[in-house]
Short mmCIF file of C-alpha atoms and ligand atoms in Angstrom, two decimals:
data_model
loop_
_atom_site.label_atom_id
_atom_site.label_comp_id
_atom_site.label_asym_id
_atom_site.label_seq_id
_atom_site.Cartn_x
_atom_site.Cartn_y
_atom_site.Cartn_z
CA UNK A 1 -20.71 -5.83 33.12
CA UNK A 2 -19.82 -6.40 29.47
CA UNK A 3 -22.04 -8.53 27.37
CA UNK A 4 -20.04 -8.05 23.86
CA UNK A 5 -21.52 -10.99 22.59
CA UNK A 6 -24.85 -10.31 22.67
CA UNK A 7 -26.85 -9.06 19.38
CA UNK A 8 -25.67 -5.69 18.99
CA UNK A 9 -28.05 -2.88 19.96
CA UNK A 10 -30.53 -1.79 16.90
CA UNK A 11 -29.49 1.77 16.28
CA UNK A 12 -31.59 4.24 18.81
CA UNK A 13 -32.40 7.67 18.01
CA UNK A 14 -32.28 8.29 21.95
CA UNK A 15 -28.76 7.41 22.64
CA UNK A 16 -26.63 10.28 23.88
CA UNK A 17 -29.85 12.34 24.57
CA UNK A 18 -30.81 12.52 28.36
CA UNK A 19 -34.60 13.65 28.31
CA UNK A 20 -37.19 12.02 26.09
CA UNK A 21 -40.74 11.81 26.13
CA UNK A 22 -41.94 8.56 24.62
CA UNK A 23 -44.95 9.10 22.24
CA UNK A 24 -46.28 6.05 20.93
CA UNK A 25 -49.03 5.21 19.02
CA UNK A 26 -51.74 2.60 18.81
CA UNK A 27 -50.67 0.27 16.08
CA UNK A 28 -52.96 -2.05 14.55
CA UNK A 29 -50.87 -4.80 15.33
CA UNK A 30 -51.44 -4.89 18.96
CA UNK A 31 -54.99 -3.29 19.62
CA UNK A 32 -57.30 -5.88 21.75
CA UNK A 33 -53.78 -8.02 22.06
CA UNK A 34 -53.64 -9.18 25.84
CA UNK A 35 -50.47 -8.77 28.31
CA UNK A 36 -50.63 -10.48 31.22
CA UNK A 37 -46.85 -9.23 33.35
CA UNK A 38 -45.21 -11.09 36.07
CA UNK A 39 -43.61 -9.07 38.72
CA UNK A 40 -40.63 -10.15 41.06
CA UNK A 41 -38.63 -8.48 43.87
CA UNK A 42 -38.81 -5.01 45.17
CA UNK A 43 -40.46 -1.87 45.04
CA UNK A 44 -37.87 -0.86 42.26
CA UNK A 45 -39.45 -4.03 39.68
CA UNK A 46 -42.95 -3.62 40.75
CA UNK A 47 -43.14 0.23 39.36
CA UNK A 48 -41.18 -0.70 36.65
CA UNK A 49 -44.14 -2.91 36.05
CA UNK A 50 -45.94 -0.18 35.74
CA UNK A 51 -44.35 1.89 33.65
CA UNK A 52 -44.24 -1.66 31.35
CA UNK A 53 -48.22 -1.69 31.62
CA UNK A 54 -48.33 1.63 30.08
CA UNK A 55 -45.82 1.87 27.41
CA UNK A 56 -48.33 -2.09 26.25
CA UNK A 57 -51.33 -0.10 26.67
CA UNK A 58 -49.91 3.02 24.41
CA UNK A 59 -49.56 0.89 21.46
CA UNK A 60 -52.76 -1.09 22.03
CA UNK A 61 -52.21 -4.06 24.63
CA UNK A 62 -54.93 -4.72 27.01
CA UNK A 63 -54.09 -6.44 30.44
CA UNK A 64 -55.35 -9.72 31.47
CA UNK A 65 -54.56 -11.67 35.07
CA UNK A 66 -55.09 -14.95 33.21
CA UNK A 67 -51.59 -15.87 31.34
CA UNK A 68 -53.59 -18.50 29.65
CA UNK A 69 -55.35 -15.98 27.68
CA UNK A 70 -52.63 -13.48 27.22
CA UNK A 71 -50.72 -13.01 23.55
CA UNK A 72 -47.81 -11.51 25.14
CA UNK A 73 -46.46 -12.81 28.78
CA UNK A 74 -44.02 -10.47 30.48
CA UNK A 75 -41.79 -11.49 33.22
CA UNK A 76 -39.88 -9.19 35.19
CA UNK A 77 -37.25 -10.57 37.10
CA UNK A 78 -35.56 -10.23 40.51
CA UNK A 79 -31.69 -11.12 40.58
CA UNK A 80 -31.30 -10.39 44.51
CA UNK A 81 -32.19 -13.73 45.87
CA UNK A 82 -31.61 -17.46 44.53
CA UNK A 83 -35.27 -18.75 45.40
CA UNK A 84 -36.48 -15.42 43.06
CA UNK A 85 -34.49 -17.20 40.26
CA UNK A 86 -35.37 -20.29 40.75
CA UNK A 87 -39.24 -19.48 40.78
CA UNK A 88 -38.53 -17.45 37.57
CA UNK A 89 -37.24 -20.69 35.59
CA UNK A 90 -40.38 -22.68 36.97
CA UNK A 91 -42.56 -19.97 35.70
CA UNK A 92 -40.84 -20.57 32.24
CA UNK A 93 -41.77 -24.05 32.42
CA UNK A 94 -45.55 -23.11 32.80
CA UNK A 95 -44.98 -20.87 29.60
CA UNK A 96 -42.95 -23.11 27.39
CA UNK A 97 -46.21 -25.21 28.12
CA UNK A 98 -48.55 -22.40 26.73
CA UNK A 99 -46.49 -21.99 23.76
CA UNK A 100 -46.70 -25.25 22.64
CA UNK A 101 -50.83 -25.11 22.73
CA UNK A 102 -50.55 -21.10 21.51
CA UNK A 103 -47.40 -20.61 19.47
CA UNK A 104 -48.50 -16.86 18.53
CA UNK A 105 -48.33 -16.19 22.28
CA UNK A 106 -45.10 -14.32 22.99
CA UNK A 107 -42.68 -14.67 26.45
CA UNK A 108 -40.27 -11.66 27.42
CA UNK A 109 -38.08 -11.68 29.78
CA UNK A 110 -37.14 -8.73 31.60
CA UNK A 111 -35.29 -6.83 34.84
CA UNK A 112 -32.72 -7.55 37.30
CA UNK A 113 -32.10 -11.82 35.82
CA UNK A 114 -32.18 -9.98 32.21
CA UNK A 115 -28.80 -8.34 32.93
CA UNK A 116 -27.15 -11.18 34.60
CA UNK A 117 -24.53 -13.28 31.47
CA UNK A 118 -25.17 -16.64 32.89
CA UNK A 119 -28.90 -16.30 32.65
CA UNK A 120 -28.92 -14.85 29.45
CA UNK A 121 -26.24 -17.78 28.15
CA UNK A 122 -28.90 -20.59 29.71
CA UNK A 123 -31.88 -18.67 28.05
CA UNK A 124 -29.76 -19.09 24.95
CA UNK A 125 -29.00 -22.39 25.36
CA UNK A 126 -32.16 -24.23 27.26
CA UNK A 127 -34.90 -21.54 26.75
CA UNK A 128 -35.05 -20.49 23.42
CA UNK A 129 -38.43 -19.97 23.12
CA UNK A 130 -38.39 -16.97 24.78
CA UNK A 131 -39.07 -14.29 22.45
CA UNK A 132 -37.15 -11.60 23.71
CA UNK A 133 -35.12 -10.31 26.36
CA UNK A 134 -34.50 -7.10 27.28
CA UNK A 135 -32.39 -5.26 30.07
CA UNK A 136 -33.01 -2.81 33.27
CA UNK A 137 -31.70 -0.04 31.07
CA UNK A 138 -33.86 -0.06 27.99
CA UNK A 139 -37.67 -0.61 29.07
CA UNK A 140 -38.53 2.64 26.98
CA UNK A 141 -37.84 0.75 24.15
CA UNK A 142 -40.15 -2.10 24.42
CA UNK A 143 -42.40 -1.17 22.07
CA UNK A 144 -40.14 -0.77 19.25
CA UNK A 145 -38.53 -4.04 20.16
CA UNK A 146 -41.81 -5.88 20.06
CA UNK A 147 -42.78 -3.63 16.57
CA UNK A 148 -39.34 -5.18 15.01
CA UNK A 149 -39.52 -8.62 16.46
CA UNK A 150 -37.89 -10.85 14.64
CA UNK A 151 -38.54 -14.85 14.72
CA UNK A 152 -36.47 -16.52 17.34
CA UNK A 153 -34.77 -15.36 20.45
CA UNK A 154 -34.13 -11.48 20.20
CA UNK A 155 -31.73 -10.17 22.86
CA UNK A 156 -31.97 -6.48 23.74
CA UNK A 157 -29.35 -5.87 26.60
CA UNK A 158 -27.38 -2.95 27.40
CA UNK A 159 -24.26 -3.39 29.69
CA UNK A 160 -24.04 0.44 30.12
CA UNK A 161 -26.86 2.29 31.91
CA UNK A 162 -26.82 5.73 29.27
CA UNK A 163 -29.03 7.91 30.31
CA UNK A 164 -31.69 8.97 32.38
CA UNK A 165 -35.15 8.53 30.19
CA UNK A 166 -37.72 10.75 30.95
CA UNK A 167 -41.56 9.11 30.06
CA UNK A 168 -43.55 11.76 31.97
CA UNK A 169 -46.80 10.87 33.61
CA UNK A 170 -46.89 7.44 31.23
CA UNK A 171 -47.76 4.91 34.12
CA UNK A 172 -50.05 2.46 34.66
CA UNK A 173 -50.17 2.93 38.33
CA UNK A 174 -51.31 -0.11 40.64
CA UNK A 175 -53.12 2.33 43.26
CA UNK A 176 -55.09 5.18 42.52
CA UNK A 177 -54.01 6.60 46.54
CA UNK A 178 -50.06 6.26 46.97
CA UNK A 179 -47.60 6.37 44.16
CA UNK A 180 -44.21 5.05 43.37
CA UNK A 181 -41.60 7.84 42.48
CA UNK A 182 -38.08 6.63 40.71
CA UNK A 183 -35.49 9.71 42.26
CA UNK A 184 -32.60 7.38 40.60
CA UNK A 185 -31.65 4.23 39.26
CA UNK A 186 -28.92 2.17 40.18
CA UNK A 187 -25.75 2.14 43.17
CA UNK A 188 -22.03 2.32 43.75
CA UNK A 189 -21.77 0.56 46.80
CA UNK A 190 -20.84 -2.72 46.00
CA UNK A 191 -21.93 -4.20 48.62
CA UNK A 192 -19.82 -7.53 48.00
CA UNK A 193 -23.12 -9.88 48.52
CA UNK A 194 -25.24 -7.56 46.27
CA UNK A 195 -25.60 -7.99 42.39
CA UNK A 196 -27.53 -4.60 42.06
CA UNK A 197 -24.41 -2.43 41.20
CA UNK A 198 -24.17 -5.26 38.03
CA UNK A 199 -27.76 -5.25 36.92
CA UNK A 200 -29.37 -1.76 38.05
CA UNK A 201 -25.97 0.62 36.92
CA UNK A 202 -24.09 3.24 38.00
CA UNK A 203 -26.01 5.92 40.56
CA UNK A 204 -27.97 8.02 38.00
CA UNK A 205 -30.36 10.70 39.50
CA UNK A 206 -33.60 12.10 37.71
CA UNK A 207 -33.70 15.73 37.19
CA UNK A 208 -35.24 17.55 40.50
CA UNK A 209 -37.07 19.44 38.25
CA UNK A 210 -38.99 16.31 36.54
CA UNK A 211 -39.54 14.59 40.28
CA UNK A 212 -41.01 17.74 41.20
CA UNK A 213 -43.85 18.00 38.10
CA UNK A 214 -44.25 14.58 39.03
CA UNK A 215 -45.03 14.89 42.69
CA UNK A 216 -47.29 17.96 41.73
CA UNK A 217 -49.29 16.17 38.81
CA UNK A 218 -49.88 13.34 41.53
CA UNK A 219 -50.69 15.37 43.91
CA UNK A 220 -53.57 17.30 41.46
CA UNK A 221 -55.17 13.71 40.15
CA UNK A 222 -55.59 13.35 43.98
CA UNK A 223 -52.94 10.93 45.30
CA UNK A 224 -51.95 11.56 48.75
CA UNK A 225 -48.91 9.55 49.22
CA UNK A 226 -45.58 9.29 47.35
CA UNK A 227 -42.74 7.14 47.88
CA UNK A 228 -39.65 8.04 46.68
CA UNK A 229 -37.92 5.23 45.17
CA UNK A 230 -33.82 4.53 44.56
CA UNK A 231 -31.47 1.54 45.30
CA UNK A 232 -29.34 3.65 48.09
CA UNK A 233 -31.45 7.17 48.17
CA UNK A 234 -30.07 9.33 49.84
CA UNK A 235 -26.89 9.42 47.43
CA UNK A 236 -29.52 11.10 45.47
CA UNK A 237 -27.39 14.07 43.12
CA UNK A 238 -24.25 12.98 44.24
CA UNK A 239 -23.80 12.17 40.14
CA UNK A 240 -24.37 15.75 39.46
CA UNK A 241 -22.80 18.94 40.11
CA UNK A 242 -25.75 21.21 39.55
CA UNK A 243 -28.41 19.32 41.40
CA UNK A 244 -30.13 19.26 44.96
CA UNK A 245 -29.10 16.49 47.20
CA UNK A 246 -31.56 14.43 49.03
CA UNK A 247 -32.08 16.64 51.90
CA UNK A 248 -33.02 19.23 49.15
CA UNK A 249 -35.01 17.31 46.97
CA UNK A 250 -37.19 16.25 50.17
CA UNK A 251 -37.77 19.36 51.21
CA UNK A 252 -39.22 20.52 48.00
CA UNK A 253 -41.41 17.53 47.38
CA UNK A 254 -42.64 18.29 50.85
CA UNK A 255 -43.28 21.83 49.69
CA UNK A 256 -45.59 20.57 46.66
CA UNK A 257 -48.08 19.73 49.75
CA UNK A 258 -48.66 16.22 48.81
CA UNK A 259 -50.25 14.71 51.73
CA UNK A 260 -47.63 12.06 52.99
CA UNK A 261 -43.86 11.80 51.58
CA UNK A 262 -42.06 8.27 52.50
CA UNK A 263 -38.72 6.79 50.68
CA UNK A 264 -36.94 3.85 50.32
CA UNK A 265 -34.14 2.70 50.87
CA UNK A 266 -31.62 4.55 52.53
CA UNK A 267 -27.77 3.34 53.50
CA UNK A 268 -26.76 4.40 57.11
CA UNK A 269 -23.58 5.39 55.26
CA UNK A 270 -24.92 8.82 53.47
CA UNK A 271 -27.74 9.70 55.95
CA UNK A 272 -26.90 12.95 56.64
CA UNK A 273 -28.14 15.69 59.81
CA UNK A 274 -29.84 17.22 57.01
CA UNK A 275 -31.87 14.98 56.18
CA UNK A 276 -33.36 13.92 59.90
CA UNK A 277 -33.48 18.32 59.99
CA UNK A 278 -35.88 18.07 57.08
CA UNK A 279 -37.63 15.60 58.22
CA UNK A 280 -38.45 16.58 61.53
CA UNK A 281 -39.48 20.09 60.70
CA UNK A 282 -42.36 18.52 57.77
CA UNK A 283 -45.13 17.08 59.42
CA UNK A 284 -46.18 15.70 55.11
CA UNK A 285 -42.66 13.75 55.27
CA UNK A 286 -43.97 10.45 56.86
CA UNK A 287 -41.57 9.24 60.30
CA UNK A 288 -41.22 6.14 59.14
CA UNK A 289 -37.56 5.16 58.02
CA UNK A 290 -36.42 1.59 56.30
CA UNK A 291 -32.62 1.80 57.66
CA UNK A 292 -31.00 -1.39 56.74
CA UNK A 293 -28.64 -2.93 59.67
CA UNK A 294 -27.40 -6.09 57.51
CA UNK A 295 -25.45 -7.39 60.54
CA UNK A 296 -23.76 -6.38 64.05
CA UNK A 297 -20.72 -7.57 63.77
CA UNK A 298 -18.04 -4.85 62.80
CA UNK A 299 -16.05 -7.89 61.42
CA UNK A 300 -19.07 -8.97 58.88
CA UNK A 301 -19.85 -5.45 58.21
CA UNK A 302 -16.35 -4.61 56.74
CA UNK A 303 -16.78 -8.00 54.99
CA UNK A 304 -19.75 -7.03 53.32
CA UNK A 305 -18.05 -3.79 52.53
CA UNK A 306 -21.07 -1.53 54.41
CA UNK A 307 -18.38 1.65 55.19
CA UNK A 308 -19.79 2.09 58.64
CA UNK A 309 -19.77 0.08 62.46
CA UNK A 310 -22.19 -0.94 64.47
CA UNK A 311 -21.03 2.32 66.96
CA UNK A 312 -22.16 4.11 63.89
CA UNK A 313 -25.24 2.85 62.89
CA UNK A 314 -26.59 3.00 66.81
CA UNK A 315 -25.20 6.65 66.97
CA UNK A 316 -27.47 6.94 63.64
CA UNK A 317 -30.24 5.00 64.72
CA UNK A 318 -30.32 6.95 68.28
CA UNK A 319 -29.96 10.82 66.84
CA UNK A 320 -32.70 9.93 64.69
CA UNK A 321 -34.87 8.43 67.45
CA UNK A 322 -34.07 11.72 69.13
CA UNK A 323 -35.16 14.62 67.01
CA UNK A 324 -38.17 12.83 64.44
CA UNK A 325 -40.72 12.40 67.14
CA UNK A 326 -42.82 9.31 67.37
CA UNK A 327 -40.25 8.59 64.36
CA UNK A 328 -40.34 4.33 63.40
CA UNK A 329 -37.75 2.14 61.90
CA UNK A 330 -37.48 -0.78 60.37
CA UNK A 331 -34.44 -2.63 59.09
CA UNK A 332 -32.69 -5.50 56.78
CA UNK A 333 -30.44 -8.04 58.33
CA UNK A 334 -28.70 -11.25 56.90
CA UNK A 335 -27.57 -14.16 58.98
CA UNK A 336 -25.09 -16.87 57.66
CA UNK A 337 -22.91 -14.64 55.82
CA UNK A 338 -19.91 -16.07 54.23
CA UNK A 339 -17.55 -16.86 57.84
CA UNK A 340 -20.09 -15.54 60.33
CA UNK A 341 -19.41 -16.91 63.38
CA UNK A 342 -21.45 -17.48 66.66
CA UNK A 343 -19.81 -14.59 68.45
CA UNK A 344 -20.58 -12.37 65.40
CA UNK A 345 -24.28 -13.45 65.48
CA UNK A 346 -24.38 -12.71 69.05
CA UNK A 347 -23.53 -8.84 68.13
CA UNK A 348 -26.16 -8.60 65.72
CA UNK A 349 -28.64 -9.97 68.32
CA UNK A 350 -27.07 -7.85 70.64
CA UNK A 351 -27.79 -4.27 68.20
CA UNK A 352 -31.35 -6.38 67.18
CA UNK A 353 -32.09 -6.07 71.25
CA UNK A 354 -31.19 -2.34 71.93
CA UNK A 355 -32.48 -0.85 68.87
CA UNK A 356 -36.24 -2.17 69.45
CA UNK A 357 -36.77 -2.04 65.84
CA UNK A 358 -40.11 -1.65 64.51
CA UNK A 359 -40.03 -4.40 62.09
CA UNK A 360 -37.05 -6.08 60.09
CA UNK A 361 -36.53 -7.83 56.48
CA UNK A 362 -34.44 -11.21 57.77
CA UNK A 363 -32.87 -13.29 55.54
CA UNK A 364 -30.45 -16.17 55.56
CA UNK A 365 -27.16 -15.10 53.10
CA UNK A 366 -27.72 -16.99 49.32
CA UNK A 367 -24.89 -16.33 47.34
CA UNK A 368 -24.93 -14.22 44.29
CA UNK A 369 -22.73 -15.14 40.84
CA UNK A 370 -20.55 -12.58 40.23
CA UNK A 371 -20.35 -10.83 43.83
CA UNK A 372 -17.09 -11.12 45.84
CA UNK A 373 -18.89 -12.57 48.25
CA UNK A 374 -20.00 -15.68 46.44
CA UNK A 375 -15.83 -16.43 46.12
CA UNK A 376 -15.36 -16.12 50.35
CA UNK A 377 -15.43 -19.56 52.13
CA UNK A 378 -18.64 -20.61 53.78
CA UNK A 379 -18.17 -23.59 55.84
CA UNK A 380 -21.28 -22.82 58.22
CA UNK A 381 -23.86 -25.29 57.76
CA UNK A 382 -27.80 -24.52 56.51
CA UNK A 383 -29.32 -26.05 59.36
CA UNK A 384 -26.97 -23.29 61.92
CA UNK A 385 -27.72 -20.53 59.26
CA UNK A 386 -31.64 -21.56 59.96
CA UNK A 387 -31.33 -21.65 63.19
CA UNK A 388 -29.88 -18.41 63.73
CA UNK A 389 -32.54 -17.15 61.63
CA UNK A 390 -35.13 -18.68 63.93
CA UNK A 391 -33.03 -16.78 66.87
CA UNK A 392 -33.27 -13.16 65.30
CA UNK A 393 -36.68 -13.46 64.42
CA UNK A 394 -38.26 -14.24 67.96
CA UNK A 395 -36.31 -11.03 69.31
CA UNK A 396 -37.55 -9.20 66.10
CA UNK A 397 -41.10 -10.35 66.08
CA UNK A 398 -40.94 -9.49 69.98
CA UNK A 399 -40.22 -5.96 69.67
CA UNK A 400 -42.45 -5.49 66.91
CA UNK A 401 -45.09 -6.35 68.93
CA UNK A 402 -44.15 -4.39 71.38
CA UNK A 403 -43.87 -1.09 69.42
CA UNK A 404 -47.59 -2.03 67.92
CA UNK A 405 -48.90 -1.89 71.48
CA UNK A 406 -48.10 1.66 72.22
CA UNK A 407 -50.40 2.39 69.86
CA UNK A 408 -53.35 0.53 71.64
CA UNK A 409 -56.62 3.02 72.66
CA UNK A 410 -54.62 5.84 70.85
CA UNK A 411 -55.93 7.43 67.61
CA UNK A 412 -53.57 7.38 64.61
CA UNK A 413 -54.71 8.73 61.27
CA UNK A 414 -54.82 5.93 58.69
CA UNK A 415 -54.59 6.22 54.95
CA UNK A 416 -57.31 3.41 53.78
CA UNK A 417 -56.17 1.95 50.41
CA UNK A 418 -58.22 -1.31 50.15
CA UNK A 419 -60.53 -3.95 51.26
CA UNK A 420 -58.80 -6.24 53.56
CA UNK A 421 -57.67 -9.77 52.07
CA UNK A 422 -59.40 -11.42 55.55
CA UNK A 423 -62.83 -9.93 56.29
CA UNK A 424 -64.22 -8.16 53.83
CA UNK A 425 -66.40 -5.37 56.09
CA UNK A 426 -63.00 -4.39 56.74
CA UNK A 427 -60.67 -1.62 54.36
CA UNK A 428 -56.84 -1.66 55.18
CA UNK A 429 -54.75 1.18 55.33
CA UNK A 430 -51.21 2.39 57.07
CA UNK A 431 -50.53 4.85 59.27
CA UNK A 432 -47.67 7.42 58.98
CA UNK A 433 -45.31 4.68 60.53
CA UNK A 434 -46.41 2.04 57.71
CA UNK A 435 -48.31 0.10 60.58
CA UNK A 436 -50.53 -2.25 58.71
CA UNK A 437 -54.45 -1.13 60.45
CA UNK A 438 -57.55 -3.37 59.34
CA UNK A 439 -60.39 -0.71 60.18
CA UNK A 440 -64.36 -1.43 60.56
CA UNK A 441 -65.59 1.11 58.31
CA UNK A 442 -67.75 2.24 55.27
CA UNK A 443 -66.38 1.77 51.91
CA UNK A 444 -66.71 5.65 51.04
CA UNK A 445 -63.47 6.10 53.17
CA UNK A 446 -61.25 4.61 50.62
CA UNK A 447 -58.28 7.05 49.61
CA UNK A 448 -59.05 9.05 52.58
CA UNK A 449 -56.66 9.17 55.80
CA UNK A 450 -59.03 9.19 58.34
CA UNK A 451 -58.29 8.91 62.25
CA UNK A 452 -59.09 5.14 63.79
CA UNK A 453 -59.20 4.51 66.89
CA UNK A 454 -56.62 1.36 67.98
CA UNK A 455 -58.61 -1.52 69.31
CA UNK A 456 -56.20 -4.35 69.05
CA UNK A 457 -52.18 -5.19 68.17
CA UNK A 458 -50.86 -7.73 66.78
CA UNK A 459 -46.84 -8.74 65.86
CA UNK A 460 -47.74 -7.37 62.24
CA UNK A 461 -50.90 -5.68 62.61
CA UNK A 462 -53.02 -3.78 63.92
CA UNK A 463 -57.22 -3.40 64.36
CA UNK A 464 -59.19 -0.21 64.57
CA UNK A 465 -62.62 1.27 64.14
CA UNK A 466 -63.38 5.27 62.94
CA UNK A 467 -63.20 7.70 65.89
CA UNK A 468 -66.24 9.55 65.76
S1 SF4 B 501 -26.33 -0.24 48.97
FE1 SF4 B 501 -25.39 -2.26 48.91
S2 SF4 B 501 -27.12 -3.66 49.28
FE2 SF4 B 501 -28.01 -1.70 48.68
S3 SF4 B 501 -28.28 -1.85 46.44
FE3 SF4 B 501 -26.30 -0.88 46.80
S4 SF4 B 501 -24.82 -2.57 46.75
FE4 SF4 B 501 -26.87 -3.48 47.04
#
């Protein structure tokens, strides 16, 4: 995606060099300033948030959760879904309102919506009080953009992704228990309803070496679970010649000895016997894979350009069930595509129904600008698209359910990472299978995975107390 109009790129002394360490300094500028950051979307925005937090609190920022009091507001966007947009332009509203009481108070604009031409164009046009905007490929350079800010809108997009930017340990990480890791940024699939390909880049993989020294500097401050983190991966080093692919790469963050491994997301398409080898022989590699399905219908899949059939994903989904013991999976699917018909529905209820899935992401198909999807006729109405919705979801929450009772009067070991939202004598946690446990226990047990005893199950939870 080309955005040659756009103010042209300040000159960067990182371009064309693939490893930097940022260094920045408290500036007297910013010291006591207050952030306060928005985050939409996935797992991908939320520790880019993070690294955001840290790169404001290197040059002075403190955070607030009150945007009324905050100097600088950062919102970082999520171009996947239309309702994420849409909330993103109300949230403007709520700032444009702020600025007019508190016009020191600067609003940036960042992630997925950042690198999208028509948003930036109505930004321009309807939203020019934003102070800056800036891309999925430059974060790093946030603080120099807000050190050079100049009045008015500044635009700080990149069309190309460059390279792989390397800020070491410099994030401001949301748990002090499980950690996000980034093993690459961006996808080739083209999936023809996705717009990540256009806003995330090219498939770029960190260096194994840095993922490593992550993992292990995690691992020594205490954290006992890491997620791996990448659009599509397992296409991890398939951009490089000289580096481990994902089978590899997993097995050697499971040899750093870090308590419980997990990633997400992976595409049926490049999961490979390697991978379910590794898996299965690591007891620290967590069975619990996100496989996303998307739909059942070989018809819809080769519409949405997915490169395998719904033979394949079951003979996927059932080797994997075979050799990663007690192994559970949860999926995506999207109803309402672009021409779906009943009979095509019908075969994703049908692969919904003999998987069992753990638990699945459903969503009704909103068309993205710029996808090749968006251009296919859609003549089925909202009110079937809802209803179909409505359909997959009883079978899904069903089986859920189901695969939450097996684990009734058993004991699972549960890593407890907060207080629960609902009672607070209660600390939540997750099990190795990402089952959502509210336990009965002392506060002391936070950040420790301790074995509960299963007293209840619910469609999306489940209740324990400590076995003694
Ligand atoms: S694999 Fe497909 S759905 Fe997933 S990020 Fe890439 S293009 Fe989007």
């Amino acid at each position: 995606m080309n955005l040659p109009d756009m103010q042209a790129a300040k000159k960067r002394t990182s371009e064309n060099v693939d490893y930097i360490y940022e260094t920045p300094q408290i500036t007297d500028n910013f010291q006591g300033k207050k952030y306060y950051i928005r985050t939409y979307g996935c797992q991908m925005n939320v520790h880019d948030s993070e690294e955001i937090s840290q790169l404001l609190e290197n040059i002075g920022f403190e955070e607030t959760k009150e945007m009324n009091n905050a100097d600088l507001i950062i919102l970082n966007t999520c171009a996947v879904r239309e309702n994420a947009h849409d909330k993103v332009f109300g949230f403007l509203g709520r700032c444009k309102h702020l600025k007019k009481e508190n016009p020191n108070l600067k609003i940036a604009l960042c992630g997925c919506m950042a690198q999208e031409r028509s948003v930036v164009e109505e930004i321009m046009k309807k939203h020019s009080y934003i102070d800056l905007v800036f891309g999925t490929h430059n974060i790093h350079e946030l603080p120099n953009y807000l050190m050079n800010l100049h009045n008015g809108l500044n635009i700080e997009v990149k069309s190309n992704e460059g390279n792989v930017f390397e800020i070491g340990e410099s994030y401001k990480r949301a748990s002090k228990y499980t950690a996000w890791v980034n093993i690459m940024y961006g996808c080739d699939k083209f999936c023809t309803y996705c717009i990540v390909p256009y806003t995330r880049g090219k498939e770029r993989s960190r260096k194994s070496k840095d993922i490593l020294k992550e993992v292990s500097c995690l691992k020594e401050k205490g954290y006992k679970e890491v997620t791996l983190l990448g659009q599509n991966v397992n296409a991890y080093g398939n951009d490089s010649e000289d580096e481990l692919d994902f089978a590899g790469l997993l097995e050697n963050v499971a040899k750093t000895g870090i308590e419980r491994i997990r990633f997400v997301t992976s595409h049926p398409w490049n999961f490979t016997d390697a991978m379910i080898d590794v898996i299965s022989k690591h007891p620290n590699i967590m069975p619990y894979i996100h496989l996303p399905l998307q739909s059942g219908s070989d018809r819809i899949l080769k519409l949405m350009g997915r490169r395998y059939t719904r033979e394949e994903y079951m003979e996927l989904f059932k080797k994997i069930k075979e050799r990663i013991p007690n192994v559970a999976i949860t999926t995506d699917v999207i109803v309402g595509f672009p021409g779906e018909t009943e009979a095509d529905f019908l075969d994703t209820l049908d692969i919904v129904e003999r998987c069992q899935f753990d638990g699945a992401y459903t969503f009704i198909y909103s068309p993205r600008e710029g996808t090749p999807a968006a251009k296919m006729p859609d003549t089925t109405p909202m009110s079937e698209k809802e209803n179909r919705l409505h359909r997959l979801n009883e079978i899904v929450n069903k089986y859920s359910l189901i695969n939450n009772q097996k684990y009734l009067n058993k004991v699972t070991n549960v890593l407890l990472i907060g207080e629960s939202e609902k009672d607070s004598a209660k600390l939540y946690g997750y099990t190795d299978t990402m089952k959502l446990v509210n336990v009965q226990c002392d506060e002391s047990l936070l950040g420790t995975i301790t074995p509960v005893l299963i007293t209840d199950t619910k469609s999306f939870s489940l209740d324990g107390i400590v076995e003694k």
